[in-house]
Amino acid sequence: MADLALPKTLLVPAGLAEGLTESGGTINDIVQDALNSPIHRERWKYTKADGFLTQLVALSKAPTIYGEQQTGVRWLRETISNPIPGLDLQQGPEAFARLCFSGEAMRLEITGSVTDPVTLIHRSNTLPVIVNLSASASLTLIEMIEGDEGQQTVWIDIGPNAKLNHSRNALNAASSSWQYASVRLQSSARYHLNNHVLGCGVRRQDLHVIMDGQGADAKLVSAGMVDNKAALDQQITLEHRQPRGHSEQTIHNIVANGGKCSFNGRIHIHDGASGTEAQLSNKNLGLGDNATINTKPELEIYNDDVSCSHGATVGTLSQEALFYLTSRGIDKAEAEALLSQGFLQQCIDGPLAETALKAMIGIRELGASL
Amino acid sequence: MKLLDVSNLHASVETDDGPQPILKGLNLTVKAGEVHAIMGPNGSGKSTLANILSGRPGYTVDGGEVMLGNNNLLNLEPFERAQMGIFLAFQYPVEIPGVSNMEFLKASIDSLARARGEEQPNTANFMRTVRELAGSLDLDPAFLKRGVNEGFSGGEKKRNEIMQLLLLNPKLALLDETDSGLDIDALKVVADGVNRYRNQSNGVVLITHYQRLLDYIVPDYVHVLSNGLIIESGDKSLALELEAKGYAWLT
Ligand SMILES: Nc1ncnc2c1ncn2[C@@H]1O[C@H](COP(=O)(O)OP(=O)(O)OP(=O)(O)O)[C@@H](O)[C@H]1O
Ligand SMILES: [Mg+2]
């Protein structure tokens, strides 16, 4: 395979580079090497990286925001000049490159319990967003991905005892779309993600969660529908670095009619992260003809005192369940629709649930009234 | 009036050793207003009969005929049979996470109404009816929001089957061991549900191992199914005799 290359030479904003160049070489070389490391190449096994790399330098604008005029919320545009908590060049060299090329970012600072949600609407390429919750702050953050071609990178740092409910809909019919999110949790911080996604021309979603304080709690729930030759590639890395963290991931994807879906869920439990509880369940439902599903669970555990479960399944609709529904007079097509809806519905929740239901499965009349 | 007419039914299942015959020329006629109890040893073909009548995949009919009124059932899909009035209360009801009971019941009642050219019930009335029915079967209406049979106890699943029976009001009810796994109070609740369903124009085929149920749902006929054939038929007293003597004296 030819080496992956950055679209142009990368210059690092002062401050951001702190500690990165110690290993020698220019920062451009380090990023280039990270892109081409065997581990990282593996993450791009099922999706062509080139197109995403070319777009790293595309012009970006600030996402549209709602709810920023509340007490405890600050929203500002800034020149990137400080280290970003949780930034891991090896994990996300593209996202790092995007920060550098952009030179600017939007910062969302949350300093209290914010009652109304803050909503970000991303149309095509948007500036990197840096979200910071101070100790004991709380927020509901909503993100909607729109536009044709686009990349969005978000860097989230959740302070001690702070709480973030994060809902994201990526339901746009884009030719190419990439969402990268890095989330760092400090001690007893809580993070809850509801992600709803449709496949598109090529869709890539990267999520890197770092449990970086004792007793942090993360819950990731995602529903995906990949139909009509669309593609979706989800890469999640969840690191437990500190003791007594709790993480739970449930990802359901339907892949139908020539759709192509890849899921890679890595759980990495570091030495010292004793008392960790980590769960991951990825279920895939293949429907129609020629659905391609790749799912790969990866576990790295450097600690004995953990409870960890990690499972991936690929299946079709249950014949038993189909017979049960049809034996009540429901015709086959409707029974199949009910079952696939039910499969996704288990992972559709939060403030964006209704929009997601409509887009993903066509809401039933009764569903809304219950 | 003949409701169900099964004549000379031969059926088999596919096994690793090739097709294995289960039903071997079975005859059964149920008239409107009647309750027929079917008893018989484990593995004799009772569930197979109920499954074939409702169209469960996995069986091959090798001969014979099944008529519901004037309709030949055997070439119909399960949903078509249900729309014609067949209802199977499952021996093992299926759990379907993510599809709520309420949603499922509405889809079902709407499908049946459409098939019969009737108007679909309005949602508010429908939901009230279902809640009342659930209450009458000692099912907590909160169950209705949960996934179909999801996390229900064995007894709750059986009561849910009877709730569906009362809601969908079919022509012919096939109850496959709806009494097994029920405590004594639940048994009465279920029996009471079946008795409420019964009328002069519908019929019940009741598969059971226990004569006790027949104290509550009094059958017009009791049949013994053994090795794919009905080998004995009688009235309620046959069940008492079986209870006392077992099946050995018949075979
Ligand atoms: N799918 C199948 N594959 C293989 N054998 C089957 C299958 N279904 C039924 N059988 C066999 O057919 C026979 C009849 O089974 P059936 O379930 O109808 O019995 P039953 O009378 O309902 O028994 P029980 O009282 O235990 O419920 C049994 O020997 C059973 O093992
Ligand atoms: Mg049986």
XYZ file of C-alpha atoms and ligand atoms in Angstrom:
653
model
C 0.000 0.000 0.000
C 1.251 3.470 -0.841
C 2.046 5.702 2.087
C -0.664 8.021 3.270
C 0.351 11.618 2.857
C -0.827 14.918 4.280
C -2.136 17.319 1.631
C 0.439 19.932 2.586
C 3.177 20.506 5.096
C 1.876 20.930 8.553
C 2.860 23.715 10.921
C 1.938 23.347 14.541
C 0.486 26.222 16.537
C 2.771 27.111 19.421
C 1.613 25.562 22.661
C -0.147 22.712 20.952
C 3.221 21.232 20.121
C 4.284 20.987 23.753
C 5.781 17.606 24.454
C 5.128 16.304 20.964
C 8.458 16.880 19.319
C 10.621 15.458 22.096
C 11.000 12.222 20.216
C 12.787 14.125 17.469
C 11.947 14.840 13.853
C 9.639 17.528 12.608
C 6.027 17.457 13.670
C 5.106 16.883 10.044
C 7.166 13.680 10.044
C 5.650 12.531 13.324
C 2.114 12.939 12.018
C 3.037 11.298 8.756
C 4.536 8.335 10.632
C 1.470 8.037 12.861
C -0.746 7.942 9.788
C 1.283 5.092 8.384
C 1.828 3.055 11.530
C 0.538 -0.507 11.115
C -2.010 -0.021 13.917
C -3.372 3.060 12.285
C -3.413 1.579 8.799
C -5.540 -1.225 10.258
C -8.109 1.374 11.303
C -8.432 2.407 7.685
C -8.653 -1.117 6.371
C -12.216 -0.822 5.092
C -12.391 2.828 4.089
C -10.116 4.711 1.732
C -8.294 7.342 3.755
C -7.021 9.463 0.831
C -10.207 11.426 0.237
C -10.505 12.278 3.911
C -6.897 13.452 4.032
C -7.273 15.734 1.016
C -10.200 17.401 2.700
C -8.316 18.207 5.896
C -7.362 21.589 4.475
C -10.836 22.493 3.227
C -12.173 25.867 4.296
C -14.096 25.684 7.544
C -16.555 27.928 9.265
C -18.015 28.022 12.748
C -20.995 25.727 13.327
C -24.311 27.434 13.991
C -25.065 27.457 17.680
C -28.256 27.733 19.719
C -28.565 28.021 23.475
C -25.227 29.724 23.996
C -26.788 32.738 25.678
C -27.353 31.095 29.021
C -25.620 31.559 32.306
C -22.673 29.227 32.540
C -22.053 29.101 28.780
C -19.291 30.833 26.833
C -18.771 30.447 23.105
C -15.800 32.027 21.432
C -13.529 31.753 18.463
C -9.866 31.514 19.308
C -6.466 30.932 17.879
C -5.247 27.538 18.974
C -2.414 28.208 21.377
C -2.771 25.801 24.289
C -2.449 22.059 24.715
C -5.754 20.232 24.313
C -6.628 17.811 27.120
C -6.959 14.281 25.840
C -5.190 14.996 22.581
C -3.467 11.843 21.397
C -1.607 12.257 18.167
C -1.154 8.521 17.662
C -4.875 7.844 18.040
C -6.068 10.593 15.775
C -3.332 11.967 13.535
C -5.906 13.256 11.014
C -7.824 15.109 13.687
C -4.590 16.556 14.993
C -3.619 17.625 11.484
C -6.983 19.294 11.103
C -6.364 21.369 14.225
C -3.016 22.467 12.842
C -4.287 23.321 9.369
C -7.172 25.221 10.844
C -5.106 27.202 13.348
C -8.374 28.325 14.915
C -11.080 26.620 16.905
C -14.424 27.328 18.520
C -14.390 26.977 22.272
C -17.472 26.089 24.299
C -16.929 26.643 27.993
C -19.425 25.352 30.504
C -19.057 26.567 34.048
C -22.306 25.613 35.737
C -25.440 23.540 35.499
C -26.844 24.598 32.170
C -30.563 23.927 31.920
C -31.345 24.230 28.207
C -29.452 22.221 25.631
C -26.731 23.806 23.571
C -27.157 22.865 19.925
C -24.463 22.860 17.260
C -25.426 22.556 13.630
C -22.556 21.615 11.381
C -23.000 22.390 7.702
C -20.170 20.796 5.766
C -16.713 21.542 7.126
C -16.663 23.258 10.487
C -13.883 24.554 12.674
C -12.668 22.197 15.392
C -14.789 22.583 18.530
C -13.201 22.438 21.967
C -15.681 21.749 24.761
C -14.720 22.215 28.340
C -16.924 21.432 31.369
C -15.521 22.659 34.651
C -15.898 20.702 37.872
C -19.528 19.769 38.647
C -20.885 21.504 35.551
C -23.570 19.815 33.499
C -24.773 20.154 29.943
C -26.888 18.610 27.238
C -25.035 19.013 23.955
C -26.818 18.394 20.689
C -25.035 18.089 17.358
C -26.596 17.799 13.957
C -24.528 17.054 10.912
C -25.733 18.603 7.662
C -24.448 19.441 4.229
C -22.889 17.401 1.492
C -19.205 16.949 2.132
C -17.847 17.658 5.550
C -15.583 17.005 8.474
C -16.208 17.814 12.100
C -13.794 17.355 14.950
C -14.741 17.830 18.582
C -12.503 17.754 21.629
C -14.344 17.361 24.896
C -12.930 17.574 28.419
C -15.286 16.801 31.309
C -14.115 18.040 34.691
C -14.449 16.233 38.030
C -18.077 15.370 38.864
C -19.260 17.115 35.728
C -21.826 15.547 33.455
C -22.347 15.699 29.706
C -25.308 14.291 27.810
C -24.343 14.297 24.167
C -26.786 13.571 21.345
C -25.691 13.479 17.757
C -27.610 12.947 14.543
C -25.620 12.292 11.401
C -28.491 11.653 9.033
C -27.421 13.741 6.034
C -27.066 12.259 2.589
C -23.467 13.366 2.133
C -21.020 12.091 -0.467
C -18.371 12.009 2.233
C -18.664 12.728 5.922
C -16.365 12.374 8.911
C -17.072 12.908 12.584
C -14.205 12.729 15.019
C -14.742 13.112 18.747
C -12.263 12.868 21.563
C -13.738 12.751 25.054
C -11.736 12.891 28.255
C -13.406 12.188 31.586
C -11.885 13.324 34.855
C -12.712 11.778 38.225
C -16.385 10.852 38.689
C -17.262 12.603 35.445
C -20.152 11.222 33.441
C -20.558 11.089 29.692
C -23.565 9.754 27.853
C -23.685 9.653 24.059
C -26.706 8.916 21.902
C -25.542 8.631 18.329
C -27.892 8.130 15.395
C -26.369 7.678 12.003
C -27.259 6.865 8.426
C -24.724 5.520 6.023
C -23.871 7.848 3.146
C -21.391 7.891 0.239
C -18.592 7.282 2.725
C -19.193 7.966 6.383
C -16.542 7.633 9.013
C -17.101 8.144 12.742
C -14.162 8.053 15.118
C -14.614 8.215 18.848
C -11.837 8.188 21.387
C -12.915 8.096 25.019
C -10.394 8.373 27.820
C -11.416 7.501 31.349
C -8.783 9.696 32.928
C -10.047 10.006 36.505
C -11.235 7.577 39.141
C -14.843 6.443 39.000
C -15.616 7.960 35.612
C -18.719 6.689 33.873
C -19.326 6.536 30.120
C -22.316 5.219 28.254
C -22.270 5.094 24.451
C -25.386 4.129 22.560
C -25.541 4.174 18.793
C -28.041 3.161 16.138
C -27.056 3.019 12.490
C -28.821 2.277 9.228
C -26.739 1.569 6.158
C -28.932 0.996 3.142
C -28.721 1.245 -0.655
C -24.984 0.824 -1.167
C -24.160 3.425 1.492
C -21.138 3.020 3.752
C -20.432 3.501 7.428
C -17.165 2.936 9.245
C -17.200 3.369 13.029
C -14.028 3.253 15.067
C -14.258 3.487 18.826
C -11.366 3.385 21.238
C -12.192 3.434 24.902
C -9.319 3.677 27.348
C -9.608 3.040 31.055
C -6.599 4.763 32.565
C -7.785 5.136 36.151
C -9.430 2.847 38.722
C -13.119 2.076 39.143
C -14.293 3.387 35.812
C -17.478 2.105 34.289
C -18.174 2.006 30.571
C -21.022 0.585 28.607
C -21.339 0.573 24.819
C -24.300 -0.630 22.794
C -24.115 -0.285 19.031
C -26.810 -1.622 16.724
C -26.446 -1.360 12.973
C -28.714 -2.487 10.168
C -26.958 -3.111 6.903
C -29.177 -3.634 3.902
C -29.115 -3.887 0.120
C -25.480 -3.523 -0.800
C -24.676 -1.415 2.269
C -21.236 -1.708 3.798
C -20.624 -1.320 7.503
C -17.466 -1.677 9.541
C -17.255 -1.458 13.265
C -14.149 -1.630 15.328
C -14.466 -1.392 19.094
C -11.277 -1.326 21.130
C -11.263 -1.412 24.894
C -7.919 -0.734 26.483
C -7.623 -1.195 30.241
C -4.352 0.183 31.526
C -2.212 -1.132 34.317
C -3.553 0.451 37.495
C -7.149 0.792 36.304
C -8.338 -1.679 38.912
C -12.028 -2.248 39.541
C -12.864 -1.298 35.956
C -16.148 -2.463 34.513
C -16.332 -2.333 30.734
C -18.984 -3.672 28.440
C -19.379 -3.519 24.703
C -22.091 -5.045 22.586
C -22.203 -4.600 18.827
C -25.117 -6.187 17.021
C -25.527 -6.148 13.268
C -28.552 -7.074 11.285
C -28.063 -7.910 7.633
C -31.098 -7.452 5.387
C -31.686 -7.830 1.676
C -28.924 -8.677 -0.752
C -25.197 -8.176 -0.520
C -24.816 -6.462 2.816
C -21.184 -6.333 3.926
C -20.501 -6.300 7.645
C -17.105 -6.236 9.324
C -16.988 -6.140 13.070
C -13.899 -6.524 15.138
C -13.767 -6.397 18.900
C -10.354 -5.713 20.409
C -9.429 -6.023 24.041
C -6.208 -5.028 25.685
C -6.187 -5.612 29.415
C -3.193 -4.953 31.646
C -4.936 -5.516 34.938
C -6.486 -8.521 36.709
C -9.117 -6.800 38.740
C -11.560 -5.925 35.969
C -14.898 -7.095 34.709
C -15.122 -6.855 30.991
C -17.503 -8.172 28.392
C -17.173 -7.647 24.722
C -19.437 -9.161 22.109
C -20.228 -8.755 18.451
C -22.924 -10.516 16.477
C -24.012 -10.543 12.860
C -27.424 -11.952 12.151
C -30.659 -11.774 10.256
C -34.232 -11.349 11.465
C -35.356 -14.040 13.872
C -37.642 -16.550 12.137
C -39.344 -17.249 15.464
C -40.146 -13.588 15.980
C -41.354 -13.269 12.386
C -43.707 -16.201 12.825
C -45.011 -14.780 16.089
C -45.883 -11.463 14.450
C -47.349 -12.962 11.289
C -49.423 -15.429 13.324
C -51.244 -12.340 14.591
C -52.265 -11.281 11.102
C -49.393 -8.893 10.374
C -48.131 -9.437 6.836
C -44.546 -10.404 6.214
C -43.294 -7.031 5.003
C -44.786 -5.204 7.966
C -43.534 -7.820 10.416
C -40.024 -7.413 9.014
C -40.302 -3.648 9.294
C -41.472 -3.909 12.906
C -38.595 -6.181 13.804
C -35.949 -4.005 12.199
C -37.444 -0.932 13.832
C -37.387 -2.738 17.155
C -33.753 -3.616 16.668
C -32.756 0.002 16.100
C -35.184 1.447 18.603
C -33.255 -0.239 21.392
C -30.485 2.250 20.648
C -32.485 5.370 19.811
C -32.998 7.701 22.728
C -32.518 11.221 24.027
C -33.580 14.617 22.688
C -32.930 13.704 19.048
C -34.777 10.382 19.200
C -37.860 11.497 17.366
C -36.032 13.051 14.410
C -33.822 10.003 14.244
C -36.763 7.606 14.289
C -38.391 9.463 11.421
C -35.281 9.499 9.302
C -34.132 6.000 10.066
C -37.273 3.940 10.118
C -40.368 6.035 9.438
C -42.151 6.527 12.732
C -45.310 4.529 13.438
C -48.449 6.404 14.318
C -48.686 4.759 17.716
C -45.006 5.063 18.519
C -45.404 8.795 18.866
C -48.374 8.636 21.207
C -46.930 6.117 23.628
C -71.748 -25.684 11.473
C -68.279 -27.090 10.858
C -65.626 -24.595 11.847
C -62.489 -26.676 11.460
C -62.160 -29.847 9.479
C -58.880 -31.723 9.496
C -58.961 -34.848 7.429
C -56.334 -37.517 6.976
C -53.498 -35.111 7.797
C -50.000 -36.448 7.248
C -47.058 -34.252 8.135
C -43.350 -34.585 8.766
C -40.368 -32.576 9.937
C -36.954 -32.498 8.332
C -34.293 -34.018 10.571
C -30.643 -34.896 10.091
C -31.757 -38.420 9.218
C -34.179 -37.214 6.552
C -37.903 -36.458 6.868
C -39.547 -37.872 9.955
C -43.322 -38.401 9.883
C -45.087 -36.908 12.913
C -48.782 -36.783 12.010
C -50.017 -39.973 10.418
C -53.515 -39.490 9.100
C -55.106 -37.313 11.733
C -58.812 -36.419 11.673
C -60.462 -33.724 13.754
C -63.696 -31.783 13.335
C -64.583 -28.788 15.475
C -68.050 -27.271 15.205
C -68.929 -23.721 16.148
C -69.449 -23.365 19.885
C -67.329 -26.393 20.816
C -64.276 -26.877 22.983
C -62.012 -29.808 22.140
C -59.306 -30.843 24.556
C -56.306 -32.691 23.151
C -54.199 -34.715 25.532
C -51.442 -37.215 24.920
C -47.899 -38.207 25.790
C -44.907 -35.912 25.244
C -43.751 -35.972 21.665
C -47.005 -37.396 20.309
C -47.556 -34.483 17.884
C -49.889 -32.076 19.718
C -47.806 -28.951 19.135
C -47.063 -30.119 15.611
C -50.787 -30.159 14.896
C -51.299 -26.651 16.290
C -48.226 -25.369 14.447
C -49.291 -26.807 11.124
C -52.768 -25.331 11.467
C -51.268 -21.897 12.044
C -48.678 -22.252 9.287
C -45.406 -22.357 11.227
C -42.473 -22.930 8.835
C -40.454 -26.100 9.158
C -43.125 -28.727 8.567
C -44.052 -30.549 5.407
C -47.627 -31.576 4.832
C -47.506 -34.910 3.036
C -51.224 -35.393 2.586
C -54.697 -34.557 3.774
C -56.707 -31.388 4.036
C -57.396 -28.632 6.529
C -60.518 -26.507 6.068
C -61.500 -23.491 8.102
C -65.115 -22.955 7.089
C -64.925 -22.995 3.294
C -61.273 -22.071 3.088
C -58.474 -24.503 2.500
C -55.771 -23.350 4.913
C -52.798 -25.369 3.824
C -51.580 -23.134 1.015
C -51.914 -19.918 2.950
C -49.256 -17.857 4.693
C -49.471 -17.585 8.492
C -50.739 -13.983 8.323
C -53.493 -15.014 5.894
C -54.611 -17.787 8.209
C -54.681 -15.344 11.105
C -56.720 -12.945 9.017
C -59.163 -15.781 8.370
C -59.548 -16.363 12.064
C -56.876 -18.794 13.280
C -55.155 -17.919 16.534
C -52.351 -19.880 18.172
C -51.520 -19.297 21.820
C -47.861 -20.335 21.813
C -46.473 -23.009 24.098
C -43.364 -20.802 24.241
C -44.271 -17.163 23.469
C -41.466 -15.251 21.774
C -39.652 -12.241 23.239
C -39.209 -9.296 20.871
C -37.130 -6.483 22.391
C -37.621 -3.033 20.894
C -41.185 -3.664 19.665
C -43.567 -2.587 22.413
C -46.587 -4.724 23.217
C -48.871 -1.821 22.474
C -47.275 -1.197 19.080
C -47.463 -4.905 18.252
C -51.117 -5.194 19.247
C -52.052 -2.117 17.241
C -50.249 -3.441 14.174
C -52.075 -6.706 14.605
C -55.556 -5.295 15.113
C -55.078 -2.876 12.211
C -53.973 -5.694 9.906
C -56.974 -7.803 10.842
C -59.346 -4.863 10.394
C -57.869 -4.041 6.969
C -58.139 -7.646 5.856
C -61.806 -7.739 6.854
C -62.588 -4.385 5.303
C -63.405 -2.935 8.716
C -62.390 0.416 10.076
C -59.228 0.499 12.189
C -59.988 1.434 15.789
C -58.933 4.900 16.849
C -55.795 4.921 18.933
C -57.247 6.315 22.158
C -60.126 3.819 22.298
C -57.836 1.025 21.330
C -55.380 1.812 24.083
C -58.172 1.998 26.654
C -59.517 -1.398 25.564
C -56.079 -2.967 25.797
C -55.416 -1.525 29.252
C -58.737 -2.834 30.523
C -58.051 -6.257 29.078
C -54.606 -6.334 30.648
C -56.137 -5.425 33.991
C -58.765 -8.157 33.684
C -55.944 -10.700 33.299
C -53.978 -9.331 36.255
C -51.316 -7.959 33.921
C -49.821 -4.653 34.992
C -50.655 -2.164 32.170
C -47.036 -0.976 32.469
C -46.194 -4.182 30.592
C -47.737 -2.709 27.500
C -44.884 -0.262 27.055
C -42.234 -2.946 27.346
C -40.981 -5.055 24.481
C -43.242 -7.935 23.430
C -42.949 -10.569 26.175
C -39.605 -9.035 27.107
C -38.618 -10.043 30.604
C -42.102 -11.449 31.295
C -42.311 -14.377 33.678
C -43.585 -17.663 32.257
C -47.038 -17.045 33.686
C -47.157 -13.471 32.428
C -46.346 -14.643 28.920
C -49.267 -17.067 29.014
C -51.639 -14.378 30.289
C -50.415 -12.132 27.496
C -51.409 -14.820 24.985
C -54.915 -14.869 26.434
C -55.077 -11.097 26.371
C -54.320 -11.256 22.633
C -56.970 -13.925 22.211
C -59.577 -11.643 23.770
C -58.437 -8.623 21.815
C -58.205 -10.276 18.393
C -61.304 -12.425 18.895
C -60.509 -15.125 16.282
C -62.839 -17.800 14.973
C -60.690 -20.651 16.193
C -58.351 -20.592 19.168
C -55.541 -23.138 19.382
C -54.205 -23.079 22.929
C -50.964 -25.002 23.282
C -50.365 -25.773 26.955
C -51.495 -22.349 28.005
C -51.973 -23.785 31.493
C -48.453 -25.070 32.035
C -46.306 -22.949 34.288
C -49.275 -21.165 35.841
C -49.914 -20.945 39.560
C -53.417 -21.798 40.775
C -54.676 -18.217 40.794
C -53.263 -17.525 37.343
C -54.841 -20.732 36.068
C -58.245 -19.415 37.114
C -57.558 -16.034 35.526
C -56.556 -17.690 32.252
C -59.497 -20.113 32.313
C -61.830 -17.222 33.013
C -60.336 -15.406 29.994
C -60.940 -18.383 27.720
C -64.508 -18.724 29.004
C -65.146 -15.054 28.277
C -63.899 -15.616 24.742
C -66.137 -18.635 24.098
C -69.387 -18.154 22.256
C -71.707 -19.966 19.904
C -69.843 -19.001 16.766
C -66.235 -19.724 17.711
C -64.250 -22.781 18.700
C -61.375 -23.825 20.963
C -58.751 -26.532 20.621
C -57.139 -26.887 24.000
C -53.873 -28.811 24.285
C -53.125 -29.744 27.865
C -51.478 -32.324 30.088
C -53.646 -31.599 33.093
C -57.235 -32.511 33.745
C -57.342 -29.717 36.336
C -57.699 -27.094 33.583
C -60.761 -28.925 32.318
C -62.517 -28.287 35.619
C -62.446 -24.619 34.698
C -62.806 -24.825 30.928
C -65.267 -27.620 30.426
C -64.640 -29.345 27.082
C -67.260 -30.902 24.860
C -64.774 -33.516 23.682
C -61.520 -34.946 24.930
C -59.147 -36.610 22.439
C -56.022 -38.600 23.000
C -53.272 -38.016 20.464
C -50.625 -40.691 20.376
C -47.919 -41.292 17.797
C -49.507 -38.906 15.297
C -53.078 -40.205 15.493
C -56.137 -39.583 17.605
C -56.587 -42.959 19.219
C -59.431 -42.221 21.593
C -62.173 -39.625 21.911
C -64.729 -39.102 24.623
C -66.273 -36.516 26.878
C -64.844 -34.907 29.989
C -64.846 -38.208 31.850
C -62.078 -39.485 29.551
C -59.760 -36.891 31.058
C -60.533 -38.161 34.551
C -59.868 -41.700 33.440
C -56.503 -40.677 31.919
C -55.606 -38.876 35.111
C -56.206 -42.078 37.046
C -54.731 -44.616 34.632
C -52.210 -42.813 32.404
C -51.939 -43.517 28.671
C -50.570 -47.068 28.712
C -53.965 -48.822 28.662
C -54.815 -47.118 25.348
C -51.742 -48.028 23.354
N -38.307 -29.192 14.109
C -38.254 -30.481 14.519
N -37.156 -31.224 14.256
C -37.094 -32.503 14.662
N -38.069 -33.129 15.336
C -39.165 -32.430 15.614
C -39.316 -31.072 15.249
N -40.511 -30.636 15.671
C -41.078 -31.684 16.291
N -40.268 -32.758 16.275
C -40.544 -34.065 16.833
O -41.880 -34.357 16.571
C -42.445 -35.026 17.646
C -43.728 -34.352 18.077
O -43.394 -33.103 18.692
P -44.498 -32.158 19.302
O -43.807 -30.942 19.747
O -45.591 -31.996 18.346
O -44.980 -33.007 20.564
P -46.044 -32.632 21.681
O -47.093 -33.643 21.609
O -46.456 -31.227 21.571
O -45.157 -32.858 22.995
P -45.170 -32.083 24.418
O -46.279 -32.665 25.187
O -43.856 -32.463 24.997
O -45.304 -30.628 24.165
C -41.391 -35.112 18.720
O -40.783 -36.365 18.672
C -40.429 -34.055 18.331
O -39.127 -34.348 18.756
Mg -46.122 -29.501 22.743
